[in-house]
mmCIF file of C-alpha atoms in Angstrom:
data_model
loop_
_atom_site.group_PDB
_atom_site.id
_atom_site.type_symbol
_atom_site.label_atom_id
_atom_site.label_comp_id
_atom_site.label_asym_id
_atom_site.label_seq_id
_atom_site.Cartn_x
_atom_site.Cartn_y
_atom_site.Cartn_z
ATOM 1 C CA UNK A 1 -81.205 6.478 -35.163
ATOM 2 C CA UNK A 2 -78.145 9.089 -35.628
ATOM 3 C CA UNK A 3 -75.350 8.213 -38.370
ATOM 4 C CA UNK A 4 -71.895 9.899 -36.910
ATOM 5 C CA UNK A 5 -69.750 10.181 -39.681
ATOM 6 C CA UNK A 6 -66.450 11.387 -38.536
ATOM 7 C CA UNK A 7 -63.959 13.937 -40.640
ATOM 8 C CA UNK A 8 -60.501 14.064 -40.220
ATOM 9 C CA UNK A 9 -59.294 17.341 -40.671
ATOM 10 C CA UNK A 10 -55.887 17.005 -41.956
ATOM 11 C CA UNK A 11 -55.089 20.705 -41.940
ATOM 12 C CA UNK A 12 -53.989 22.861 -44.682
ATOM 13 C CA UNK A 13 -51.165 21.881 -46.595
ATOM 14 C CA UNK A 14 -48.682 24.215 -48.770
ATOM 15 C CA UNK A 15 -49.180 27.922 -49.060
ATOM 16 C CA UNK A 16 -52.352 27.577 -46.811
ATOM 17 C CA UNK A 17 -50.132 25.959 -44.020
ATOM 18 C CA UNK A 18 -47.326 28.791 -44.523
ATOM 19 C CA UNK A 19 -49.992 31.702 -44.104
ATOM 20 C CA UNK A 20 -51.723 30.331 -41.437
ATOM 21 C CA UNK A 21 -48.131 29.685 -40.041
ATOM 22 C CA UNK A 22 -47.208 33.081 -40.289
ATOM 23 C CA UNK A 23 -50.743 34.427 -38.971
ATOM 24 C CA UNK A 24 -50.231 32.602 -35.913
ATOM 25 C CA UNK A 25 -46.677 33.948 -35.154
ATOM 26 C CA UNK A 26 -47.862 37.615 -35.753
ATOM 27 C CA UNK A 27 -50.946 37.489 -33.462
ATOM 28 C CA UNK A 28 -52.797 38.038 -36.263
ATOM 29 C CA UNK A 29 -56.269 36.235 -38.470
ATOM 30 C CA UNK A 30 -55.650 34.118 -41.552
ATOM 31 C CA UNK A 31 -57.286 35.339 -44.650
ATOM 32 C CA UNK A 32 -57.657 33.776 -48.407
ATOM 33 C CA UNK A 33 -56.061 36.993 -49.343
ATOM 34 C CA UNK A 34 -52.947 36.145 -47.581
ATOM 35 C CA UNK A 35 -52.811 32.828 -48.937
ATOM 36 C CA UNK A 36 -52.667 33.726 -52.469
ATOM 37 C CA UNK A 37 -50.429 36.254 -51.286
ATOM 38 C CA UNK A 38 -47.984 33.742 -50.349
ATOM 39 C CA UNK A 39 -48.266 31.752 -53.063
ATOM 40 C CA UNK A 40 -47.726 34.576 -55.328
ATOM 41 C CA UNK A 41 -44.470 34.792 -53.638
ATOM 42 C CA UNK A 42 -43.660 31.532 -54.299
ATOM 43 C CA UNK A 43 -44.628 31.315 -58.355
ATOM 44 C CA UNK A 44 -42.767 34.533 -58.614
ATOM 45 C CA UNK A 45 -39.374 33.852 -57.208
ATOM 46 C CA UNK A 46 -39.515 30.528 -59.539
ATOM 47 C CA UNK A 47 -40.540 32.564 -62.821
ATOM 48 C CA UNK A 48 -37.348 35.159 -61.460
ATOM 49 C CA UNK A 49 -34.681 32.321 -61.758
ATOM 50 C CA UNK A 50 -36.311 30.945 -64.973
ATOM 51 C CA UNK A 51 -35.635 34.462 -66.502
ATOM 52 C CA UNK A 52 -32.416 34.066 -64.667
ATOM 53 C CA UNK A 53 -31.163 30.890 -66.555
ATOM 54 C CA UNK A 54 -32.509 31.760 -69.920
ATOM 55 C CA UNK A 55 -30.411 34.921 -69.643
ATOM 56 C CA UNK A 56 -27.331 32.975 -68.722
ATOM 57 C CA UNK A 57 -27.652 30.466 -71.330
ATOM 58 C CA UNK A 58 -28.477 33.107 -73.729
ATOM 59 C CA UNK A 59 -25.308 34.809 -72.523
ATOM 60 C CA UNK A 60 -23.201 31.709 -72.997
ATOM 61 C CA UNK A 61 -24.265 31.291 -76.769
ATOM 62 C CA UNK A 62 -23.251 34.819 -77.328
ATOM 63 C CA UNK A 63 -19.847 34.343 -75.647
ATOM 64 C CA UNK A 64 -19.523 30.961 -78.079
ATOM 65 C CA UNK A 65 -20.689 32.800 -81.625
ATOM 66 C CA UNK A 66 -18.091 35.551 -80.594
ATOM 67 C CA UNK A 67 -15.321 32.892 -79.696
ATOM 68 C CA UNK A 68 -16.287 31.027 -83.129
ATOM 69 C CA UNK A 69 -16.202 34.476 -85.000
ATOM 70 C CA UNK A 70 -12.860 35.394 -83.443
ATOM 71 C CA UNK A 71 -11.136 32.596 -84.210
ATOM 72 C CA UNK A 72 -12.126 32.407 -87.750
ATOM 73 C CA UNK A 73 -11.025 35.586 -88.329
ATOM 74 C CA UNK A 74 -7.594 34.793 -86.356
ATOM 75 C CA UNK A 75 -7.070 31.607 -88.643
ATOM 76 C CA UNK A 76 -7.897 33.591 -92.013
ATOM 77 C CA UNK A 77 -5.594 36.435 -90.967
ATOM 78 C CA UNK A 78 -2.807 33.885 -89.938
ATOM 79 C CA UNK A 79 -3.560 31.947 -93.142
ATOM 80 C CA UNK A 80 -2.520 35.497 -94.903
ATOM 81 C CA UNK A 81 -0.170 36.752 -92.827
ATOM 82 C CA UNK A 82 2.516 33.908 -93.721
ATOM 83 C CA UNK A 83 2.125 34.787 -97.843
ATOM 84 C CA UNK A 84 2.269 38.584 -96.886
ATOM 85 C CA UNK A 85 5.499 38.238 -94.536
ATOM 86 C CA UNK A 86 6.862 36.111 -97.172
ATOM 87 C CA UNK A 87 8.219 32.547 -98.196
ATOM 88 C CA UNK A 88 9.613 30.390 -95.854
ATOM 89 C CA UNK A 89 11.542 27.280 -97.760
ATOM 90 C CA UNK A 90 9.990 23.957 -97.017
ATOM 91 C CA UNK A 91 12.396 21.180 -96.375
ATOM 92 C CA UNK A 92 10.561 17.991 -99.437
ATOM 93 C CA UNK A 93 10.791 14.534 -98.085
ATOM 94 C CA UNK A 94 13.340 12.696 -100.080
ATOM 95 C CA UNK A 95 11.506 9.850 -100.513
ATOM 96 C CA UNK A 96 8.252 10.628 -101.917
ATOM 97 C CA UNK A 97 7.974 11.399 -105.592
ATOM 98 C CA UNK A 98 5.429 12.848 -108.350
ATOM 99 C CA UNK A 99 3.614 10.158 -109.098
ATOM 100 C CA UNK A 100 3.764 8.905 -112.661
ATOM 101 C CA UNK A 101 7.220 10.214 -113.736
ATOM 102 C CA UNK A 102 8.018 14.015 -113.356
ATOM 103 C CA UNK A 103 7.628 17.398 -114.887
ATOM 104 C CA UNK A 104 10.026 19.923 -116.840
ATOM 105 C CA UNK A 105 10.617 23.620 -114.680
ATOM 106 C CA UNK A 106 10.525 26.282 -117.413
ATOM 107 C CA UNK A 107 11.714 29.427 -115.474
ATOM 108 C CA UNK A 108 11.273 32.589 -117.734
ATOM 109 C CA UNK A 109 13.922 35.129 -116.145
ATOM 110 C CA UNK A 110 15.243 38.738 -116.446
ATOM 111 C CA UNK A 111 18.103 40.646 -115.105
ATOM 112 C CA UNK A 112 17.115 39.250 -111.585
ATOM 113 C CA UNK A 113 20.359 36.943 -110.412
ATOM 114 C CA UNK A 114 19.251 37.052 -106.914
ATOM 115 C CA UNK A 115 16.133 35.774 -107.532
ATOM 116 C CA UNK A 116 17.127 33.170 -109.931
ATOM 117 C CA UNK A 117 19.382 31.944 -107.497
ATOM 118 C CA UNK A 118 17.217 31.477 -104.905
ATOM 119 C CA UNK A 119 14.390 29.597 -107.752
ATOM 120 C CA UNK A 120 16.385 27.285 -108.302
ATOM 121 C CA UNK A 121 17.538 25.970 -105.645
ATOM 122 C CA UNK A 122 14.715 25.597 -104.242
ATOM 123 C CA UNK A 123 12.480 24.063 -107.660
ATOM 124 C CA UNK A 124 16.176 21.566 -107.753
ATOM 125 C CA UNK A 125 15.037 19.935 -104.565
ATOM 126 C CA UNK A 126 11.155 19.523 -105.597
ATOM 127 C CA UNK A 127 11.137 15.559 -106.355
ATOM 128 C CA UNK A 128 8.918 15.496 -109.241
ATOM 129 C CA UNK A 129 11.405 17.541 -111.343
ATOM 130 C CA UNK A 130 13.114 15.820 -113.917
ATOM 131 C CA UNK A 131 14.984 19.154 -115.758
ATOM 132 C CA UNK A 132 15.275 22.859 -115.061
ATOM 133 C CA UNK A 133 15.041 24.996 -117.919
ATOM 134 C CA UNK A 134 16.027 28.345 -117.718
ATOM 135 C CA UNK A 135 14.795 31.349 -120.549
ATOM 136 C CA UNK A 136 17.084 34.078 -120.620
ATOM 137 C CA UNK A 137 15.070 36.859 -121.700
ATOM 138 C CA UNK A 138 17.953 39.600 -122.068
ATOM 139 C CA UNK A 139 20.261 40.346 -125.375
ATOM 140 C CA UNK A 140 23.180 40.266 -122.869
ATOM 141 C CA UNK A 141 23.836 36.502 -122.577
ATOM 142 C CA UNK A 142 25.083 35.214 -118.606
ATOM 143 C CA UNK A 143 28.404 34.863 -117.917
ATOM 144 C CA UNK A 144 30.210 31.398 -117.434
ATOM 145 C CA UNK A 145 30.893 32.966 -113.477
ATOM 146 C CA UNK A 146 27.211 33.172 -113.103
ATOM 147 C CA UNK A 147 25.555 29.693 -115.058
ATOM 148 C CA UNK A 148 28.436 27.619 -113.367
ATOM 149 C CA UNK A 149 27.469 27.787 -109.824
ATOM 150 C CA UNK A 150 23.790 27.338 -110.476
ATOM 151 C CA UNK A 151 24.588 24.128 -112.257
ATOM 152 C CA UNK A 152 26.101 23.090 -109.074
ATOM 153 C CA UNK A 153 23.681 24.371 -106.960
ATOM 154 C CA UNK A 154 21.177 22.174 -109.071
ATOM 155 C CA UNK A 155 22.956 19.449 -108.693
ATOM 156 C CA UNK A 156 23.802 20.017 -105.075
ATOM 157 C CA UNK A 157 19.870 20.633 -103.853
ATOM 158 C CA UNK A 158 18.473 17.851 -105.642
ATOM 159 C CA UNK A 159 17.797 14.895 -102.960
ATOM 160 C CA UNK A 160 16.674 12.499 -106.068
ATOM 161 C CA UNK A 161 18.630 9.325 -107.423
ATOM 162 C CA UNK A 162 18.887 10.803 -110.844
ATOM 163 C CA UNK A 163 20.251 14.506 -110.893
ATOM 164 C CA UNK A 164 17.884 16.778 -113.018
ATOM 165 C CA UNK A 165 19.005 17.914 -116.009
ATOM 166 C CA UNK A 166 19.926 21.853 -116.360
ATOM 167 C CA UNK A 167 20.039 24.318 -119.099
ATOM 168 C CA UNK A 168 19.826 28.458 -120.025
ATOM 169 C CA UNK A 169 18.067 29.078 -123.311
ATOM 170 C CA UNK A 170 19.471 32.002 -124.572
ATOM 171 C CA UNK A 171 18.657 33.525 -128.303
ATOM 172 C CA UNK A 172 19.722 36.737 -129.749
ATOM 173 C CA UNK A 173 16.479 38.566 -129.802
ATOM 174 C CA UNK A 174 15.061 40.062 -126.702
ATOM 175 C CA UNK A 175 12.010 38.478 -127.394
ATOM 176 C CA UNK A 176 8.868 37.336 -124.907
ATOM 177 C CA UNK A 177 7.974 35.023 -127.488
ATOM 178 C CA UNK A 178 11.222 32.808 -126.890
ATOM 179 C CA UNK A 179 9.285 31.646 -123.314
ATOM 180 C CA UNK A 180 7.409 29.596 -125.148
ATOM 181 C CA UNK A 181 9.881 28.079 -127.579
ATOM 182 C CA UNK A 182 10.030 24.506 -128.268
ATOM 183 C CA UNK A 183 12.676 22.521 -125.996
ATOM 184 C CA UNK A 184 14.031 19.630 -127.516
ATOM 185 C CA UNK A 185 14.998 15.883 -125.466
ATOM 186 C CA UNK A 186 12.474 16.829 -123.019
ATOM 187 C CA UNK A 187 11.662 13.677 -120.693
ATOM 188 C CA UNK A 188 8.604 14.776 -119.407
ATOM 189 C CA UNK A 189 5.166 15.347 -120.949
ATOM 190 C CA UNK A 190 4.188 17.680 -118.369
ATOM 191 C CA UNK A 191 5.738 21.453 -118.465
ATOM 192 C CA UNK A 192 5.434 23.800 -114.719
ATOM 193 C CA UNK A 193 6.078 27.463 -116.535
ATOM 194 C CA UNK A 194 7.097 29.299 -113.815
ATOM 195 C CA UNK A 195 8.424 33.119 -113.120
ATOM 196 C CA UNK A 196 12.025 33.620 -112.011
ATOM 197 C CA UNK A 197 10.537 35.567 -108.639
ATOM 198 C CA UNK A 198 7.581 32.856 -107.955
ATOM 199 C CA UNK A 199 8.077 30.054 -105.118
ATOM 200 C CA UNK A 200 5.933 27.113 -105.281
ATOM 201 C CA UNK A 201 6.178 25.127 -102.006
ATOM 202 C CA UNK A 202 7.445 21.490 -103.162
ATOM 203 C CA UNK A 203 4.298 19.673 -101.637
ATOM 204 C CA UNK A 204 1.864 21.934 -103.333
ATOM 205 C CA UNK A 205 3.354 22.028 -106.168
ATOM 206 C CA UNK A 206 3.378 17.638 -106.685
ATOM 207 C CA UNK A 207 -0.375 18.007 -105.885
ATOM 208 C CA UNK A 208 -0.799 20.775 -109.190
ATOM 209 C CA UNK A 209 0.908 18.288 -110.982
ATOM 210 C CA UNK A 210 -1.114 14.903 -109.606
ATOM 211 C CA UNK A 211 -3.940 17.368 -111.088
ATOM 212 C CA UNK A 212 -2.712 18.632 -114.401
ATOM 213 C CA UNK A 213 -2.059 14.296 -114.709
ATOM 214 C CA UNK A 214 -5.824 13.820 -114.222
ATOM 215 C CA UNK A 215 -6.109 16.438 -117.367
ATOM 216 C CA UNK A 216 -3.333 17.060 -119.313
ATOM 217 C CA UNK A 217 -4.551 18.526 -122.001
ATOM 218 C CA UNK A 218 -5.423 21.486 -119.875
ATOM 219 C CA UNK A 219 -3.968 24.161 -117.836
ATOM 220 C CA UNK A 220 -3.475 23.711 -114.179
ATOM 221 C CA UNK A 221 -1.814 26.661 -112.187
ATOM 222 C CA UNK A 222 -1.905 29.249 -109.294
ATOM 223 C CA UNK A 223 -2.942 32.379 -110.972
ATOM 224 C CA UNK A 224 -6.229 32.885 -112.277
ATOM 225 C CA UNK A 225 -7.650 35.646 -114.368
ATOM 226 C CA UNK A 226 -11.340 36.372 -115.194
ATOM 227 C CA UNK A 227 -12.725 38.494 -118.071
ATOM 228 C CA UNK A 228 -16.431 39.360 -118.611
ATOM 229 C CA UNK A 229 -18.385 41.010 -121.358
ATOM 230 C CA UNK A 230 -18.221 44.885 -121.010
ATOM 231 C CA UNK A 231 -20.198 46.081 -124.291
ATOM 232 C CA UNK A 232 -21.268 45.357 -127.774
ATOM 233 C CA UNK A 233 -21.383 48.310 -130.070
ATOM 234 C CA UNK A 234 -22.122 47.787 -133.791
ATOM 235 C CA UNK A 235 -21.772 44.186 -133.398
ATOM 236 C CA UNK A 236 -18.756 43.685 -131.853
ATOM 237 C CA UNK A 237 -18.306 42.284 -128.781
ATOM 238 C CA UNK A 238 -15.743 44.307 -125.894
ATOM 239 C CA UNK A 239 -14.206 42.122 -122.796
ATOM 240 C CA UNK A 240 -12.816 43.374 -119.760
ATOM 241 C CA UNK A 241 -9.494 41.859 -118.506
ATOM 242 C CA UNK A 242 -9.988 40.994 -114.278
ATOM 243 C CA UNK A 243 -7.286 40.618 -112.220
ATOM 244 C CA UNK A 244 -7.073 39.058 -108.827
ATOM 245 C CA UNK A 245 -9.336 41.100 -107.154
ATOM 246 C CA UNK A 246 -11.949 40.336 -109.688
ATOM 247 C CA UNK A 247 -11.719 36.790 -109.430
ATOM 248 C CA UNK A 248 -11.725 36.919 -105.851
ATOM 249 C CA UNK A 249 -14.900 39.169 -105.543
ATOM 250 C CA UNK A 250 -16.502 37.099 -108.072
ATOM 251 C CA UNK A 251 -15.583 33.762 -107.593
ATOM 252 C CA UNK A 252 -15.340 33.156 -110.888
ATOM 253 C CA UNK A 253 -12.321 32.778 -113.293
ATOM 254 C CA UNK A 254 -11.676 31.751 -117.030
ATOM 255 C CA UNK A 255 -7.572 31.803 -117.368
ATOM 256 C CA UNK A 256 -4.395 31.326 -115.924
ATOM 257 C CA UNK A 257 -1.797 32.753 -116.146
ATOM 258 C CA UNK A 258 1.719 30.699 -116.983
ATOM 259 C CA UNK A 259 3.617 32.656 -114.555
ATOM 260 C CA UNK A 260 2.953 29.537 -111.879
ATOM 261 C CA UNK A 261 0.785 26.700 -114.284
ATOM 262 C CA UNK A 262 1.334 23.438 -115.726
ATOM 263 C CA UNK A 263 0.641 22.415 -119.060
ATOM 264 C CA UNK A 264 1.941 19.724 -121.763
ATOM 265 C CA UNK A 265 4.688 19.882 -123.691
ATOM 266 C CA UNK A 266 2.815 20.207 -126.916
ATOM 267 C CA UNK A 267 1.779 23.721 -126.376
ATOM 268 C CA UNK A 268 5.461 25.219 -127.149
ATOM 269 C CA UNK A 269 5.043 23.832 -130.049
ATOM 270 C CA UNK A 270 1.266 24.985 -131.169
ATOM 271 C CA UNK A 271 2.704 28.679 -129.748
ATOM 272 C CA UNK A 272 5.542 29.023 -131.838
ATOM 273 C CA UNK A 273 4.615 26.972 -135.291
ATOM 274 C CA UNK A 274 0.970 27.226 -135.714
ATOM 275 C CA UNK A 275 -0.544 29.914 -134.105
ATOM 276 C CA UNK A 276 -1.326 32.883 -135.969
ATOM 277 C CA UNK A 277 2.038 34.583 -136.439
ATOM 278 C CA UNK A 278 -0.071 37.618 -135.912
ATOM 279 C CA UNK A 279 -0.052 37.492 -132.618
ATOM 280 C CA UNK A 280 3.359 36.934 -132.082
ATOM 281 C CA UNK A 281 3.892 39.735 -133.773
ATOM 282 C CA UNK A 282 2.134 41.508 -130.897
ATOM 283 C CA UNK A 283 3.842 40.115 -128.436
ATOM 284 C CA UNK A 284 6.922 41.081 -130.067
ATOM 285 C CA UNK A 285 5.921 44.825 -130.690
ATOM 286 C CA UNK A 286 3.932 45.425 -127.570
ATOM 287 C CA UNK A 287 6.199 43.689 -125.167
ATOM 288 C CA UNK A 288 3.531 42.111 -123.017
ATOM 289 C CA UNK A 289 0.943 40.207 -122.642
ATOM 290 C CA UNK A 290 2.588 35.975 -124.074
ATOM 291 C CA UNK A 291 1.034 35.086 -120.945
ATOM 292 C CA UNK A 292 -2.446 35.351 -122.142
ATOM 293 C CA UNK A 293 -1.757 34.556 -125.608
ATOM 294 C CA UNK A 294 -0.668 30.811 -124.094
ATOM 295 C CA UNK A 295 -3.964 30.846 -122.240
ATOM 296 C CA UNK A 296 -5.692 31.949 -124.601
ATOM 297 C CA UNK A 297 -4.013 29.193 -126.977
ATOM 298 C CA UNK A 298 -4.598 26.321 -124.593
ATOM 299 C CA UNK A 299 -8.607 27.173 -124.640
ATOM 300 C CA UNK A 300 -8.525 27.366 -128.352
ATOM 301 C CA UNK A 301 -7.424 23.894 -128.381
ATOM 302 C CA UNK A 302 -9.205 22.070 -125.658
ATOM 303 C CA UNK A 303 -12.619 24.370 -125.525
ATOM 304 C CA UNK A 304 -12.507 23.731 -121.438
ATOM 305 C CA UNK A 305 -11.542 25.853 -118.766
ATOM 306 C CA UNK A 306 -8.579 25.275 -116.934
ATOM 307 C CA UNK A 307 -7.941 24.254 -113.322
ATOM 308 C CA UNK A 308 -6.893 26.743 -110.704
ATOM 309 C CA UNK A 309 -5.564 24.893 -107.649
ATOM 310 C CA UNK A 310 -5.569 26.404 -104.294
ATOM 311 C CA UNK A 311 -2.004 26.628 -102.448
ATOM 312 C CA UNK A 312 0.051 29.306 -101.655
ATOM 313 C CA UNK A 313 2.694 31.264 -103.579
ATOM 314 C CA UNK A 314 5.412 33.131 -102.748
ATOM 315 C CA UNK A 315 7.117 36.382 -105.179
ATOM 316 C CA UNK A 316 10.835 37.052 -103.629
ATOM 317 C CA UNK A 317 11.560 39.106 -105.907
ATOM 318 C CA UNK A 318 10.533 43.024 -106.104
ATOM 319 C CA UNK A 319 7.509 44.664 -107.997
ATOM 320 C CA UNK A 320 7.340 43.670 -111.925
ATOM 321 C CA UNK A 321 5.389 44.971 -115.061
ATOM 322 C CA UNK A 322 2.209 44.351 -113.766
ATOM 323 C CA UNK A 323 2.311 46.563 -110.758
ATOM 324 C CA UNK A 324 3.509 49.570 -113.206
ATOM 325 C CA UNK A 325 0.667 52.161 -114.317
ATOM 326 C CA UNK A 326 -2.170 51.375 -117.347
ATOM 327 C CA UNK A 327 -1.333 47.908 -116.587
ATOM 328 C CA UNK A 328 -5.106 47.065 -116.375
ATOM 329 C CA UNK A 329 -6.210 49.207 -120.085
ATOM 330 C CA UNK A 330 -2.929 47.239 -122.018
ATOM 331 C CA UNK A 331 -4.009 43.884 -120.676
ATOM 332 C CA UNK A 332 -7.502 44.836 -121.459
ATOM 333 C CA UNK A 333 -6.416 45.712 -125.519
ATOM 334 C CA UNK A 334 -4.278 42.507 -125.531
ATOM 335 C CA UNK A 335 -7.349 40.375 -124.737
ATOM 336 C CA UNK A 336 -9.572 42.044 -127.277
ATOM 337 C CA UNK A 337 -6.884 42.061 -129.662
ATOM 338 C CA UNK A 338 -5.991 38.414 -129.143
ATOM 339 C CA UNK A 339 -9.608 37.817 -129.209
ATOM 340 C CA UNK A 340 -9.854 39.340 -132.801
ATOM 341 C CA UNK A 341 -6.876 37.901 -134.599
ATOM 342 C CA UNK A 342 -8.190 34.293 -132.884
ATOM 343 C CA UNK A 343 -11.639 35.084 -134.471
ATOM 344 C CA UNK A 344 -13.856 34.352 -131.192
ATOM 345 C CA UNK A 345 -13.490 34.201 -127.596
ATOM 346 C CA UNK A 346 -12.056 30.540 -126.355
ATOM 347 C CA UNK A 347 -12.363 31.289 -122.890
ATOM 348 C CA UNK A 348 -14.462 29.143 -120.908
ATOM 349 C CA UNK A 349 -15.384 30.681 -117.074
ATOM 350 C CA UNK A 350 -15.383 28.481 -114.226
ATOM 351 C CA UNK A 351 -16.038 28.288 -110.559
ATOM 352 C CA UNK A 352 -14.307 24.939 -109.923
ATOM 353 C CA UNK A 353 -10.903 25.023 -107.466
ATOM 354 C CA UNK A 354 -8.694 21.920 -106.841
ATOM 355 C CA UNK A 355 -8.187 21.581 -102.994
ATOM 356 C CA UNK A 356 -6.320 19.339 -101.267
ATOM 357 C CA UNK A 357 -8.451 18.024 -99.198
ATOM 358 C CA UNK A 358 -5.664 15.971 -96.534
ATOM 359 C CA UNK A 359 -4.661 19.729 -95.545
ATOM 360 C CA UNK A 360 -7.665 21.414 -95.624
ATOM 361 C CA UNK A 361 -10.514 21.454 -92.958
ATOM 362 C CA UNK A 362 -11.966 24.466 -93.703
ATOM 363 C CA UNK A 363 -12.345 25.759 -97.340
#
């Protein structure tokens, strides 16, 4: 007895069917060859628009990293563009106020009427300032034609319920040290000791002093200054003075200087009564360098560093000492002068910035 068992032949399927296909419609004999072949076709037109895609998605990313680079750089540039083009004035709100009472503008001036003008009518309608003191560093006192209308303009710019109070310090010496003299019926702790030819916007300059509250007893400003230790020969120790470009390469700073900075009150009084008379002296002979003197002063006494604070300034006025010749080799002799008639080096470096973080999103 026979067992049929039937097959079913179902017939090729896939790249077997499409070669046999094609061997049919060309007259001609299917062969495995041609099969694999034809599927060889098909695997390679798929790995082709892989490659394809990865190339266009490796495309796009570059096209994003360039976008994100360019618009970095067109943010930084902008960022610098407005303090090199110079200051525009910023209109305060009237009815916000330094927080805590206000703050005493010492503006140290000389033969710059323009400038001084333009100071204080702007610093006059800051709402955290309580008085506006002005040093007249020249042995030619102003005339009455000149103080009169910055009175009023003092008056006129403030947009606070109680007027602040104005006055010109003038002495009969031509003397740096007279910055930093003592200023009696102050009513304010806190003391913004600013240049004549410096513009602090209003907001950033009631965040400085919301900082310089959290540490009064230390210096907060706009200007920082960084020294480092050059040499020691025969056992004594040689410091290099760095300027901006120092601090900015290193990231790293250890003073500021008073020419934008807050500090308290007391310090006009430690500068002119009991620090060593010595270096007032030096001040007074050398005709430079009281800024770093107070800075030095105010590290003396607290042993911190002080607090830079990041925020734009703006100098209306034209080129000073500092941009004249040898500039960098006298401030260098001041600090290792200063530094000797202190007896040690006060300074304490630092890395740490104040930012105000509600305007910033990327630091």
């Amino acid at each position: 007895m026979s067992t049929i068992i039937g097959i079913r032949d179902t017939g090729p399927t896939g790249a077997v069917a499409a070669a046999i296909a094609a061997a049919d419609m060309n007259g001609g004999i299917y062969s495995p060859a041609k099969e694999k072949a034809a599927a060889r076709g098909v695997y390679t037109g798929r790995s082709q628009l892989i490659r394809r895609l990865r190339s266009l998605v490796c495309a796009a990313k570059l096209k994003l990293v360039v976008c994100v680079v360019i618009f970095s750089v067109v943010v930084l540039f902008t960022s610098r563009l407005s303090s090199v083009m110079g200051w525009v004035p910023l209109h305060p709100n009237p009815t916000t106020s330094s927080r805590g009472g206000g703050y005493t503008v010492l503006m140290n001036t000389w033969k710059r009427s323009s400038a001084l003008k333009q100071s204080i009518g702007h610093y006059a309608s800051c709402g955290g300032v309580e008085a506006i003191h002005v040093v007249w560093t020249d042995s030619e006192p102003p005339s009455e034609s000149m103080k009169s209308p910055l009175e009023k303009m003092a008056f006129s710019k403030s947009q606070a319920a109680k007027k602040p109070n104005f006055k010109f310090s003038m002495s009969q010496d031509d003397d740096l040290n007279n910055r930093f003299k003592p200023i009696q019926d102050l009513r304010s702790d806190a003391i913004f000791s600013v240049d004549d030819d410096v513009i602090v916007p209003c907001s950033t300059l009631d965040f400085a002093f919301r900082v310089w509250q959290s540490a009064p007893n230390t210096m907060v400003g706009f200007v920082p200054r960084m020294h480092w230790l050059d040499k020691e020969k025969s056992g004594v120790e040689k410091y290099t003075y760095g300027g901006w470009w120092s601090v900015w390469w290193m990231g790293t700073y250890s003073l500021l200087l008073p020419k934008a900075a807050f500090f308290h009150r007391n310090y006009l009084n430690l500068y002119t009564n009991n620090m060593p008379s010595s270096i007032r002296d030096y001040v007074t002979r050398e005709r430079n360098c009281e800024d770093i003197a107070m800075s030095l002063l105010v590290a003396n006494a607290t042993g911190a560093s002080p607090i830079w604070v990041k925020g734009k300034t703006y100098e209306i006025g034209s080129s000073g000492m500092s941009s004249m010749k040898r500039h960098s080799k006298r401030r260098n002799k001041c600090l290792n002068d200063f530094i000797s008639l202190f007896g040690r080096m006060p300074l304490v470096p630092t890395n740490v910035k104040a930012v105000d973080a509600r305007h910033e999103w990327f630091w």
